[in-house]
mmCIF file of C-alpha atoms and ligand atoms in Angstrom:
data_model
loop_
_atom_site.group_PDB
_atom_site.id
_atom_site.type_symbol
_atom_site.label_atom_id
_atom_site.label_comp_id
_atom_site.label_asym_id
_atom_site.label_seq_id
_atom_site.Cartn_x
_atom_site.Cartn_y
_atom_site.Cartn_z
ATOM 1 C CA UNK S 14 177.464 85.043 239.286
ATOM 2 C CA UNK S 15 177.185 85.362 235.294
ATOM 3 C CA UNK S 16 175.225 82.658 233.232
ATOM 4 C CA UNK S 17 176.808 81.540 230.368
ATOM 5 C CA UNK S 18 174.720 80.383 227.064
ATOM 6 C CA UNK S 19 176.345 77.856 224.298
ATOM 7 C CA UNK S 20 174.867 78.480 220.851
ATOM 8 C CA UNK S 21 175.535 75.686 219.141
ATOM 9 C CA UNK S 22 174.060 73.528 215.974
ATOM 10 C CA UNK S 23 176.481 70.389 214.971
ATOM 11 C CA UNK S 24 175.580 71.195 210.960
ATOM 12 C CA UNK S 25 177.293 75.516 209.402
ATOM 13 C CA UNK S 26 176.173 78.783 208.492
ATOM 14 C CA UNK S 27 172.836 77.123 210.056
ATOM 15 C CA UNK S 28 173.003 81.380 211.191
ATOM 16 C CA UNK S 29 174.698 80.556 215.302
ATOM 17 C CA UNK S 30 176.740 83.086 214.591
ATOM 18 C CA UNK S 31 173.505 85.688 213.572
ATOM 19 C CA UNK S 32 172.558 84.813 216.403
ATOM 20 C CA UNK S 33 173.985 85.778 219.228
ATOM 21 C CA UNK S 34 175.575 88.648 217.839
ATOM 22 C CA UNK S 35 171.921 89.883 217.865
ATOM 23 C CA UNK S 36 171.134 87.964 221.074
ATOM 24 C CA UNK S 37 173.769 89.215 222.566
ATOM 25 C CA UNK S 38 173.194 92.571 221.811
ATOM 26 C CA UNK S 39 169.726 92.377 222.494
ATOM 27 C CA UNK S 40 170.218 91.183 226.416
ATOM 28 C CA UNK S 41 172.406 93.917 226.515
ATOM 29 C CA UNK S 42 169.652 96.722 225.254
ATOM 30 C CA UNK S 43 167.816 95.524 228.253
ATOM 31 C CA UNK S 44 171.367 97.068 230.813
ATOM 32 C CA UNK S 45 172.234 93.945 230.850
ATOM 33 C CA UNK S 46 176.579 93.634 230.625
ATOM 34 C CA UNK S 47 177.041 90.744 228.159
ATOM 35 C CA UNK S 48 180.129 89.390 227.060
ATOM 36 C CA UNK S 49 180.329 87.590 223.204
ATOM 37 C CA UNK S 50 182.546 84.938 222.297
ATOM 38 C CA UNK S 51 184.443 83.425 219.203
ATOM 39 C CA UNK S 52 185.310 80.435 219.643
ATOM 40 C CA UNK S 53 185.383 79.165 215.974
ATOM 41 C CA UNK S 54 189.613 79.451 216.437
ATOM 42 C CA UNK S 55 190.688 80.195 212.529
ATOM 43 C CA UNK S 56 187.439 81.064 210.956
ATOM 44 C CA UNK S 57 186.711 83.954 212.805
ATOM 45 C CA UNK S 58 183.914 85.598 211.696
ATOM 46 C CA UNK S 59 181.485 86.756 215.130
ATOM 47 C CA UNK S 60 183.959 90.518 214.524
ATOM 48 C CA UNK S 61 182.457 91.026 211.474
ATOM 49 C CA UNK S 62 178.821 90.433 212.361
ATOM 50 C CA UNK S 63 179.505 92.790 215.299
ATOM 51 C CA UNK S 64 181.352 95.396 213.622
ATOM 52 C CA UNK S 65 184.597 94.857 215.498
ATOM 53 C CA UNK S 66 186.977 93.774 212.801
ATOM 54 C CA UNK S 67 189.260 96.656 212.113
ATOM 55 C CA UNK S 68 189.628 96.506 215.842
ATOM 56 C CA UNK S 69 190.700 93.058 217.062
ATOM 57 C CA UNK S 70 194.593 92.935 218.538
ATOM 58 C CA UNK S 71 194.491 90.366 220.794
ATOM 59 C CA UNK S 72 192.305 87.377 220.485
ATOM 60 C CA UNK S 73 190.880 83.967 223.212
ATOM 61 C CA UNK S 74 193.749 82.465 222.408
ATOM 62 C CA UNK S 75 195.842 84.787 223.257
ATOM 63 C CA UNK S 76 194.936 84.710 226.705
ATOM 64 C CA UNK S 77 195.149 81.627 226.709
ATOM 65 C CA UNK S 78 198.240 81.599 225.903
ATOM 66 C CA UNK S 79 199.071 84.282 228.333
ATOM 67 C CA UNK S 80 200.311 86.463 226.105
ATOM 68 C CA UNK S 81 197.582 88.894 226.359
ATOM 69 C CA UNK S 82 194.908 90.121 230.425
ATOM 70 C CA UNK S 83 191.826 89.383 229.467
ATOM 71 C CA UNK S 84 190.986 93.033 229.853
ATOM 72 C CA UNK S 85 193.297 93.587 226.874
ATOM 73 C CA UNK S 86 191.996 91.734 224.108
ATOM 74 C CA UNK S 87 187.940 92.577 225.337
ATOM 75 C CA UNK S 88 186.312 95.061 222.692
ATOM 76 C CA UNK S 89 183.800 96.952 223.974
ATOM 77 C CA UNK S 90 180.874 98.404 221.613
ATOM 78 C CA UNK S 91 180.636 101.545 219.849
ATOM 79 C CA UNK S 92 177.188 101.263 220.048
ATOM 80 C CA UNK S 93 176.081 99.951 223.441
ATOM 81 C CA UNK S 94 178.016 100.000 226.839
ATOM 82 C CA UNK S 95 177.515 96.823 227.830
ATOM 83 C CA UNK S 96 178.168 95.113 225.052
ATOM 84 C CA UNK S 97 181.771 93.673 224.448
ATOM 85 C CA UNK S 98 183.522 90.916 222.010
ATOM 86 C CA UNK S 99 185.899 88.024 223.022
ATOM 87 C CA UNK S 100 187.614 87.980 219.304
ATOM 88 C CA UNK S 101 188.928 84.630 218.177
ATOM 89 C CA UNK S 102 192.209 84.008 216.518
ATOM 90 C CA UNK S 103 191.961 84.345 213.563
ATOM 91 C CA UNK S 104 195.972 82.599 212.697
ATOM 92 C CA UNK S 105 196.496 79.369 214.380
ATOM 93 C CA UNK S 106 194.919 76.459 214.685
ATOM 94 C CA UNK S 107 191.530 74.981 217.437
ATOM 95 C CA UNK S 108 194.672 72.681 219.452
ATOM 96 C CA UNK S 109 195.964 76.609 220.750
ATOM 97 C CA UNK S 110 192.335 75.609 222.895
ATOM 98 C CA UNK S 111 193.337 74.115 226.189
ATOM 99 C CA UNK S 112 190.351 72.626 227.901
ATOM 100 C CA UNK S 113 192.108 74.507 231.560
ATOM 101 C CA UNK S 114 192.742 78.231 229.756
ATOM 102 C CA UNK S 115 189.257 77.797 227.790
ATOM 103 C CA UNK S 116 188.168 77.229 231.644
ATOM 104 C CA UNK S 117 190.623 79.885 233.296
ATOM 105 C CA UNK S 118 188.822 82.092 231.239
ATOM 106 C CA UNK S 119 185.424 82.083 231.232
ATOM 107 C CA UNK S 120 185.855 81.658 235.218
ATOM 108 C CA UNK S 121 186.848 84.935 235.142
ATOM 109 C CA UNK S 122 183.484 85.757 231.959
ATOM 110 C CA UNK S 123 180.515 84.660 234.092
ATOM 111 C CA UNK S 124 182.294 87.397 237.578
ATOM 112 C CA UNK S 125 182.738 89.846 235.219
ATOM 113 C CA UNK S 126 179.164 90.050 233.521
ATOM 114 C CA UNK S 127 175.665 89.044 233.707
ATOM 115 C CA UNK S 128 175.976 86.090 230.149
ATOM 116 C CA UNK S 129 178.514 84.859 228.344
ATOM 117 C CA UNK S 130 177.428 83.387 225.408
ATOM 118 C CA UNK S 131 179.436 81.383 223.033
ATOM 119 C CA UNK S 132 179.904 80.906 219.597
ATOM 120 C CA UNK S 133 180.037 77.706 218.910
ATOM 121 C CA UNK S 134 182.498 76.140 215.478
ATOM 122 C CA UNK S 135 180.134 73.688 213.662
ATOM 123 C CA UNK S 136 181.116 70.255 213.316
ATOM 124 C CA UNK S 137 181.988 68.010 216.769
ATOM 125 C CA UNK S 138 185.043 68.393 217.320
ATOM 126 C CA UNK S 139 187.359 70.090 219.682
ATOM 127 C CA UNK S 140 186.013 73.518 219.148
ATOM 128 C CA UNK S 141 182.360 72.547 219.186
ATOM 129 C CA UNK S 142 182.859 70.616 222.841
ATOM 130 C CA UNK S 143 185.029 72.558 224.483
ATOM 131 C CA UNK S 144 182.830 75.960 223.039
ATOM 132 C CA UNK S 145 178.694 73.504 225.213
ATOM 133 C CA UNK S 146 181.384 72.291 227.905
ATOM 134 C CA UNK S 147 181.310 75.358 229.945
ATOM 135 C CA UNK S 148 177.759 76.288 229.501
ATOM 136 C CA UNK S 149 175.007 76.389 231.678
ATOM 137 C CA UNK S 150 171.923 77.031 229.480
ATOM 138 C CA UNK S 151 172.799 75.793 225.292
ATOM 139 C CA UNK S 152 170.769 76.965 221.572
ATOM 140 C CA UNK S 153 170.126 74.860 219.660
ATOM 141 C CA UNK S 154 169.939 76.611 216.053
ATOM 142 C CA UNK S 155 167.684 74.856 213.338
ATOM 143 C CA UNK S 156 166.726 74.865 209.567
ATOM 144 C CA UNK S 157 164.209 73.798 209.006
ATOM 145 C CA UNK S 158 165.230 70.523 207.196
ATOM 146 C CA UNK S 159 166.707 67.476 207.376
ATOM 147 C CA UNK S 160 169.704 67.896 207.759
ATOM 148 C CA UNK S 161 170.541 70.396 210.233
ATOM 149 C CA UNK S 162 168.009 68.484 212.306
ATOM 150 C CA UNK S 163 169.802 65.265 212.338
ATOM 151 C CA UNK S 164 172.250 67.409 213.250
ATOM 152 C CA UNK S 165 170.785 69.314 216.035
ATOM 153 C CA UNK S 166 169.563 65.669 217.221
ATOM 154 C CA UNK S 167 173.238 64.967 217.688
ATOM 155 C CA UNK S 168 174.567 68.204 219.557
ATOM 156 C CA UNK S 169 172.303 67.671 222.080
ATOM 157 C CA UNK S 170 173.174 64.061 222.925
ATOM 158 C CA UNK S 171 176.944 65.807 224.035
ATOM 159 C CA UNK S 172 175.439 68.596 225.052
ATOM 160 C CA UNK S 173 173.938 65.466 227.459
ATOM 161 C CA UNK S 174 176.749 63.953 228.105
ATOM 162 C CA UNK S 175 180.801 65.623 227.343
ATOM 163 C CA UNK S 176 179.360 68.788 229.311
ATOM 164 C CA UNK S 177 180.740 69.878 232.922
ATOM 165 C CA UNK S 178 176.815 70.222 233.485
ATOM 166 C CA UNK S 179 176.520 65.973 232.653
ATOM 167 C CA UNK S 180 179.487 64.853 233.587
ATOM 168 C CA UNK S 181 178.129 66.367 237.529
ATOM 169 C CA UNK S 182 174.810 64.530 237.011
ATOM 170 C CA UNK S 183 172.863 67.456 236.367
ATOM 171 C CA UNK S 184 170.383 68.212 233.350
ATOM 172 C CA UNK S 185 171.563 71.538 230.903
ATOM 173 C CA UNK S 186 169.073 73.517 229.801
ATOM 174 C CA UNK S 187 168.725 73.648 225.700
ATOM 175 C CA UNK S 188 166.669 75.874 223.795
ATOM 176 C CA UNK S 189 165.954 75.540 219.808
ATOM 177 C CA UNK S 190 165.894 78.297 217.786
ATOM 178 C CA UNK S 191 164.448 78.226 214.454
ATOM 179 C CA UNK S 192 166.789 80.479 212.192
ATOM 180 C CA UNK S 193 165.694 80.948 208.386
ATOM 181 C CA UNK S 194 162.096 79.954 208.432
ATOM 182 C CA UNK S 195 161.193 80.390 205.240
ATOM 183 C CA UNK S 196 157.373 81.267 206.105
ATOM 184 C CA UNK S 197 156.224 81.340 201.577
ATOM 185 C CA UNK S 198 158.017 78.190 201.417
ATOM 186 C CA UNK S 199 156.350 76.949 204.169
ATOM 187 C CA UNK S 200 152.869 77.868 202.821
ATOM 188 C CA UNK S 201 153.951 75.763 200.440
ATOM 189 C CA UNK S 202 153.856 72.780 202.374
ATOM 190 C CA UNK S 203 158.204 72.293 200.815
ATOM 191 C CA UNK S 204 159.580 72.494 205.134
ATOM 192 C CA UNK S 205 159.033 70.754 208.176
ATOM 193 C CA UNK S 206 156.896 72.159 210.092
ATOM 194 C CA UNK S 207 157.111 73.516 213.408
ATOM 195 C CA UNK S 208 156.027 70.678 214.669
ATOM 196 C CA UNK S 209 158.064 68.052 213.532
ATOM 197 C CA UNK S 210 161.239 69.648 214.852
ATOM 198 C CA UNK S 211 159.479 70.363 218.185
ATOM 199 C CA UNK S 212 158.880 66.367 218.210
ATOM 200 C CA UNK S 213 161.379 64.764 216.779
ATOM 201 C CA UNK S 214 164.413 66.958 218.942
ATOM 202 C CA UNK S 215 161.901 67.452 222.039
ATOM 203 C CA UNK S 216 163.931 70.266 223.637
ATOM 204 C CA UNK S 217 161.028 74.107 223.961
ATOM 205 C CA UNK S 218 161.216 76.666 221.523
ATOM 206 C CA UNK S 219 162.948 79.784 222.281
ATOM 207 C CA UNK S 220 162.084 81.287 219.492
ATOM 208 C CA UNK S 221 161.582 80.822 215.283
ATOM 209 C CA UNK S 222 163.889 83.860 213.693
ATOM 210 C CA UNK S 223 161.948 84.368 210.209
ATOM 211 C CA UNK S 224 164.430 83.771 206.865
ATOM 212 C CA UNK S 225 165.070 88.028 205.863
ATOM 213 C CA UNK S 226 166.914 90.172 203.142
ATOM 214 C CA UNK S 227 167.470 92.602 207.071
ATOM 215 C CA UNK S 228 170.135 90.206 208.315
ATOM 216 C CA UNK S 229 172.063 90.474 205.588
ATOM 217 C CA UNK S 230 171.974 94.137 205.130
ATOM 218 C CA UNK S 231 172.428 93.992 208.842
ATOM 219 C CA UNK S 232 175.818 92.549 208.173
ATOM 220 C CA UNK S 233 176.485 93.809 205.492
ATOM 221 C CA UNK S 234 177.227 96.845 207.731
ATOM 222 C CA UNK S 235 178.608 94.952 210.539
ATOM 223 C CA UNK S 236 175.706 94.784 213.105
ATOM 224 C CA UNK S 237 174.016 92.563 214.376
ATOM 225 C CA UNK S 238 170.251 92.333 212.846
ATOM 226 C CA UNK S 239 168.917 93.397 216.881
ATOM 227 C CA UNK S 240 170.758 97.045 216.430
ATOM 228 C CA UNK S 241 170.930 97.050 213.039
ATOM 229 C CA UNK S 242 166.826 97.477 212.703
ATOM 230 C CA UNK S 243 164.937 96.606 215.278
ATOM 231 C CA UNK S 244 161.806 96.842 213.859
ATOM 232 C CA UNK S 245 162.273 94.087 211.207
ATOM 233 C CA UNK S 246 161.202 91.130 211.848
ATOM 234 C CA UNK S 247 164.431 89.213 212.017
ATOM 235 C CA UNK S 248 164.781 91.069 215.356
ATOM 236 C CA UNK S 249 161.860 91.089 217.051
ATOM 237 C CA UNK S 250 161.795 87.585 216.804
ATOM 238 C CA UNK S 251 165.530 87.747 218.821
ATOM 239 C CA UNK S 252 164.387 90.130 221.052
ATOM 240 C CA UNK S 253 161.308 88.488 221.818
ATOM 241 C CA UNK S 254 163.761 85.361 222.067
ATOM 242 C CA UNK S 255 165.667 87.572 224.325
ATOM 243 C CA UNK S 256 162.977 88.476 226.083
ATOM 244 C CA UNK S 257 162.279 84.642 226.491
ATOM 245 C CA UNK S 258 166.428 83.663 228.076
ATOM 246 C CA UNK S 259 165.738 86.175 230.252
ATOM 247 C CA UNK S 260 162.117 84.056 231.801
ATOM 248 C CA UNK S 261 159.276 85.334 230.564
ATOM 249 C CA UNK S 262 156.545 82.793 229.065
ATOM 250 C CA UNK S 263 155.821 85.643 225.870
ATOM 251 C CA UNK S 264 154.059 83.061 222.954
ATOM 252 C CA UNK S 265 155.656 81.682 220.578
ATOM 253 C CA UNK S 266 154.072 83.687 216.309
ATOM 254 C CA UNK S 267 155.040 81.685 213.765
ATOM 255 C CA UNK S 268 156.474 83.845 211.624
ATOM 256 C CA UNK S 269 154.058 84.910 208.466
ATOM 257 C CA UNK S 270 150.973 82.592 210.209
ATOM 258 C CA UNK S 271 147.768 83.620 209.017
ATOM 259 C CA UNK S 272 145.428 81.843 211.624
ATOM 260 C CA UNK S 273 145.933 84.551 214.774
ATOM 261 C CA UNK S 274 145.867 82.811 218.057
ATOM 262 C CA UNK S 275 145.499 79.689 215.916
ATOM 263 C CA UNK S 276 149.446 79.529 214.621
ATOM 264 C CA UNK S 277 150.356 80.012 218.083
ATOM 265 C CA UNK S 278 152.508 77.809 220.313
ATOM 266 C CA UNK S 279 152.012 78.335 223.607
ATOM 267 C CA UNK S 280 154.089 76.633 226.741
ATOM 268 C CA UNK S 281 154.764 74.116 224.292
ATOM 269 C CA UNK S 282 156.955 72.045 225.656
ATOM 270 C CA UNK S 283 158.808 68.555 224.321
ATOM 271 C CA UNK S 284 157.895 65.495 226.615
ATOM 272 C CA UNK G 10 159.220 102.150 204.556
ATOM 273 C CA UNK G 11 160.670 104.942 205.809
ATOM 274 C CA UNK G 12 162.459 107.544 204.660
ATOM 275 C CA UNK G 13 165.517 106.824 206.555
ATOM 276 C CA UNK G 14 165.860 103.035 205.686
ATOM 277 C CA UNK G 15 164.910 102.714 202.441
ATOM 278 C CA UNK G 16 168.078 104.894 202.685
ATOM 279 C CA UNK G 17 169.909 102.420 204.698
ATOM 280 C CA UNK G 18 169.348 99.434 202.420
ATOM 281 C CA UNK G 19 170.323 100.970 199.610
ATOM 282 C CA UNK G 20 173.686 101.334 200.762
ATOM 283 C CA UNK G 21 174.628 97.873 202.644
ATOM 284 C CA UNK G 22 176.340 96.441 200.308
ATOM 285 C CA UNK G 23 178.443 99.234 199.492
ATOM 286 C CA UNK G 24 179.353 99.707 203.004
ATOM 287 C CA UNK G 25 179.978 95.660 202.689
ATOM 288 C CA UNK G 26 182.362 96.196 199.970
ATOM 289 C CA UNK G 27 184.558 99.503 202.123
ATOM 290 C CA UNK G 28 184.784 96.996 205.077
ATOM 291 C CA UNK G 29 186.104 94.188 203.545
ATOM 292 C CA UNK G 30 188.828 95.948 201.342
ATOM 293 C CA UNK G 31 190.379 97.045 204.936
ATOM 294 C CA UNK G 32 190.297 93.991 206.043
ATOM 295 C CA UNK G 33 191.856 92.187 203.652
ATOM 296 C CA UNK G 34 194.293 94.127 203.438
ATOM 297 C CA UNK G 35 195.320 94.266 206.606
ATOM 298 C CA UNK G 36 194.854 90.151 206.790
ATOM 299 C CA UNK G 37 197.490 89.540 203.523
ATOM 300 C CA UNK G 38 199.694 91.608 204.937
ATOM 301 C CA UNK G 39 199.607 89.712 208.432
ATOM 302 C CA UNK G 40 202.018 91.396 209.830
ATOM 303 C CA UNK G 41 201.489 90.458 213.159
ATOM 304 C CA UNK G 42 199.557 93.365 214.924
ATOM 305 C CA UNK G 43 199.598 91.719 218.426
ATOM 306 C CA UNK G 44 203.180 91.370 218.436
ATOM 307 C CA UNK G 45 203.903 94.630 217.427
ATOM 308 C CA UNK G 46 200.828 96.400 219.837
ATOM 309 C CA UNK G 47 202.786 93.914 222.947
ATOM 310 C CA UNK G 48 205.741 95.841 222.189
ATOM 311 C CA UNK G 49 204.425 98.929 221.961
ATOM 312 C CA UNK G 50 202.786 99.160 225.949
ATOM 313 C CA UNK G 51 205.740 97.430 227.073
ATOM 314 C CA UNK G 52 208.257 100.190 225.867
ATOM 315 C CA UNK G 53 205.531 102.784 226.251
ATOM 316 C CA UNK G 54 204.835 101.617 229.925
ATOM 317 C CA UNK G 55 208.345 101.696 230.370
ATOM 318 C CA UNK G 56 209.335 104.879 229.048
ATOM 319 C CA UNK G 57 206.141 105.951 231.647
ATOM 320 C CA UNK G 58 207.509 104.077 234.771
ATOM 321 C CA UNK G 59 210.698 105.985 234.427
ATOM 322 C CA UNK G 60 208.624 109.003 235.755
ATOM 323 C CA UNK G 61 205.590 108.089 237.421
ATOM 324 C CA UNK G 62 204.941 104.505 239.253
ATOM 325 C CA UNK G 63 202.181 103.328 237.317
ATOM 326 C CA UNK G 64 200.207 100.197 237.654
ATOM 327 C CA UNK G 65 201.328 97.367 234.435
ATOM 328 C CA UNK G 66 197.450 96.751 234.553
ATOM 329 C CA UNK G 67 196.815 100.742 233.298
ATOM 330 C CA UNK G 68 198.603 100.848 230.457
ATOM 331 C CA UNK G 69 196.591 100.117 227.728
ATOM 332 C CA UNK G 70 197.879 100.060 224.595
ATOM 333 C CA UNK G 71 194.363 98.894 221.214
ATOM 334 C CA UNK G 72 194.937 99.839 217.287
ATOM 335 C CA UNK G 73 192.705 100.924 214.903
ATOM 336 C CA UNK G 74 192.875 100.259 211.462
ATOM 337 C CA UNK G 75 191.930 102.009 208.649
ATOM 338 C CA UNK G 76 192.660 103.265 204.925
ATOM 339 C CA UNK G 77 195.449 104.240 204.067
ATOM 340 C CA UNK G 78 195.971 104.723 207.990
ATOM 341 C CA UNK G 79 195.491 103.204 211.242
ATOM 342 C CA UNK G 80 195.080 104.610 214.390
ATOM 343 C CA UNK G 81 196.953 103.275 218.158
ATOM 344 C CA UNK G 82 195.124 104.188 220.718
ATOM 345 C CA UNK G 83 197.065 104.177 224.216
ATOM 346 C CA UNK G 84 195.030 105.033 227.629
ATOM 347 C CA UNK G 85 197.175 104.475 230.781
ATOM 348 C CA UNK G 86 195.768 105.152 234.011
ATOM 349 C CA UNK G 87 197.736 107.126 236.311
ATOM 350 C CA UNK G 88 197.064 107.620 239.580
ATOM 351 C CA UNK G 89 196.877 111.200 242.024
ATOM 352 C CA UNK G 90 200.367 110.109 244.270
ATOM 353 C CA UNK G 91 201.839 108.618 241.199
ATOM 354 C CA UNK G 92 204.358 111.724 240.827
ATOM 355 C CA UNK G 93 205.171 110.665 244.512
ATOM 356 C CA UNK G 94 206.124 107.390 244.678
ATOM 357 C CA UNK G 95 208.898 107.215 241.577
ATOM 358 C CA UNK G 96 210.562 110.460 243.583
HETATM 359 N N1 LIG L 10 168.056 84.661 209.679
HETATM 360 C C1 LIG L 10 167.994 85.047 208.072
HETATM 361 N N2 LIG L 10 167.728 84.777 206.994
HETATM 362 C C2 LIG L 10 168.836 84.957 206.223
HETATM 363 N N3 LIG L 10 169.534 84.795 205.710
HETATM 364 C C3 LIG L 10 170.016 84.196 207.350
HETATM 365 C C4 LIG L 10 170.249 84.202 208.595
HETATM 366 N N4 LIG L 10 170.551 83.587 209.551
HETATM 367 C C5 LIG L 10 171.900 83.689 208.729
HETATM 368 N N5 LIG L 10 172.021 84.366 207.804
HETATM 369 C C6 LIG L 10 172.629 83.491 207.157
HETATM 370 O O1 LIG L 10 172.857 82.356 206.995
HETATM 371 C C7 LIG L 10 174.525 82.522 207.261
HETATM 372 C C8 LIG L 10 174.980 82.020 207.984
HETATM 373 O O2 LIG L 10 175.038 82.519 208.845
HETATM 374 P P1 LIG L 10 176.268 82.618 210.026
HETATM 375 O O3 LIG L 10 177.536 82.492 210.035
HETATM 376 O O4 LIG L 10 175.373 82.937 211.802
HETATM 377 O O5 LIG L 10 175.571 80.274 210.095
HETATM 378 P P2 LIG L 10 176.865 80.423 211.125
HETATM 379 O O6 LIG L 10 175.942 79.007 212.250
HETATM 380 O O7 LIG L 10 177.700 80.689 212.101
HETATM 381 O O8 LIG L 10 177.574 79.687 210.138
HETATM 382 P P3 LIG L 10 179.439 78.588 210.542
HETATM 383 O O9 LIG L 10 179.253 76.554 210.743
HETATM 384 O O10 LIG L 10 180.024 78.709 209.419
HETATM 385 O O11 LIG L 10 179.860 78.861 211.463
HETATM 386 C C9 LIG L 10 174.610 83.916 206.338
HETATM 387 O O12 LIG L 10 175.730 84.572 205.220
HETATM 388 C C10 LIG L 10 173.721 84.677 207.001
HETATM 389 O O13 LIG L 10 174.464 86.270 206.827
HETATM 390 MG MG1 LIG L 11 179.589 81.296 212.594
#
């Protein structure tokens, strides 16, 4: 049985879709079977970031409504054999996502894939709650600024109450992914510190992704950053985050930090 | 930075423009691609079934959008004994 991950944030535009694609491609490059699922019905974007937009015929809503089989809707990546995309619908609205339908699709995907990564829409409405509903693991994507941290806190509350795991009395495994981290601003002291965010949100750190032009370039050409330029700083950070998801205990390095060893945050787990 | 990296960097904006042109042309036309593909799939399946027995799940019809033409891919899995069965 595969693991279901939800990539969520509450706040919009923090890097959920970028992270879903980058982590999905990183995990798939190790040979694992990975499907990335776009839950942003009406505003799909994951197909663009994956560079599969020309090949979308059927989508998640078609499968849920019984208009297409799951196998017809899955799009195999042209670069990594074990990477697949299940696109969202561009034309229908979120009401077409029924809880029963989503359950059926996720159950089927879990049987066929090692990782099922769900790209959540922003907000705390139906699309977001359905995307997190069946998750085993949650990645909370946060930017180091006050409104994003506040929204992440809200999302963590939902993860602990509105998911199947929560309803069954289990605890959801949650990880913080700090994205768009700008080391120049951090040096000037104009940004929330990593430690501050960790202390406030009290969930373990999966990685810190630097703010980088490489992310924009990758999205321009329709490639997850971990495929477009594997040696770029954001790609390296995503590769390391993927290894941590796989259970490796790698130390997290704060981007641009020149203090060397002292800058490393090792196994720092919030209480 | 090596040369290849430098070269691809120059092109990413142009690549973005080209991709968007194709995408928006199809988005705006919104000709109901998925319905068309479903219809084609059903009819192709029916045509093949006249001659041999095929599993409906083993017929996949895919579309790749482009400008000025799009490409339709038809993929049919034919078992070795299909012709016999149909006879
Ligand atoms: N590390 C980064 N460096 C630079 N730009 C980034 C980075 N991460 C994301 N971006 C940019 O930020 C924008 C929003 O990213 P993305 O679409 O991944 O966010 P999202 O959380 O999925 O948004 P939404 O809530 O609208 O779904 C995009 O233009 C993306 O290229
Ligand atoms: Mg998104």
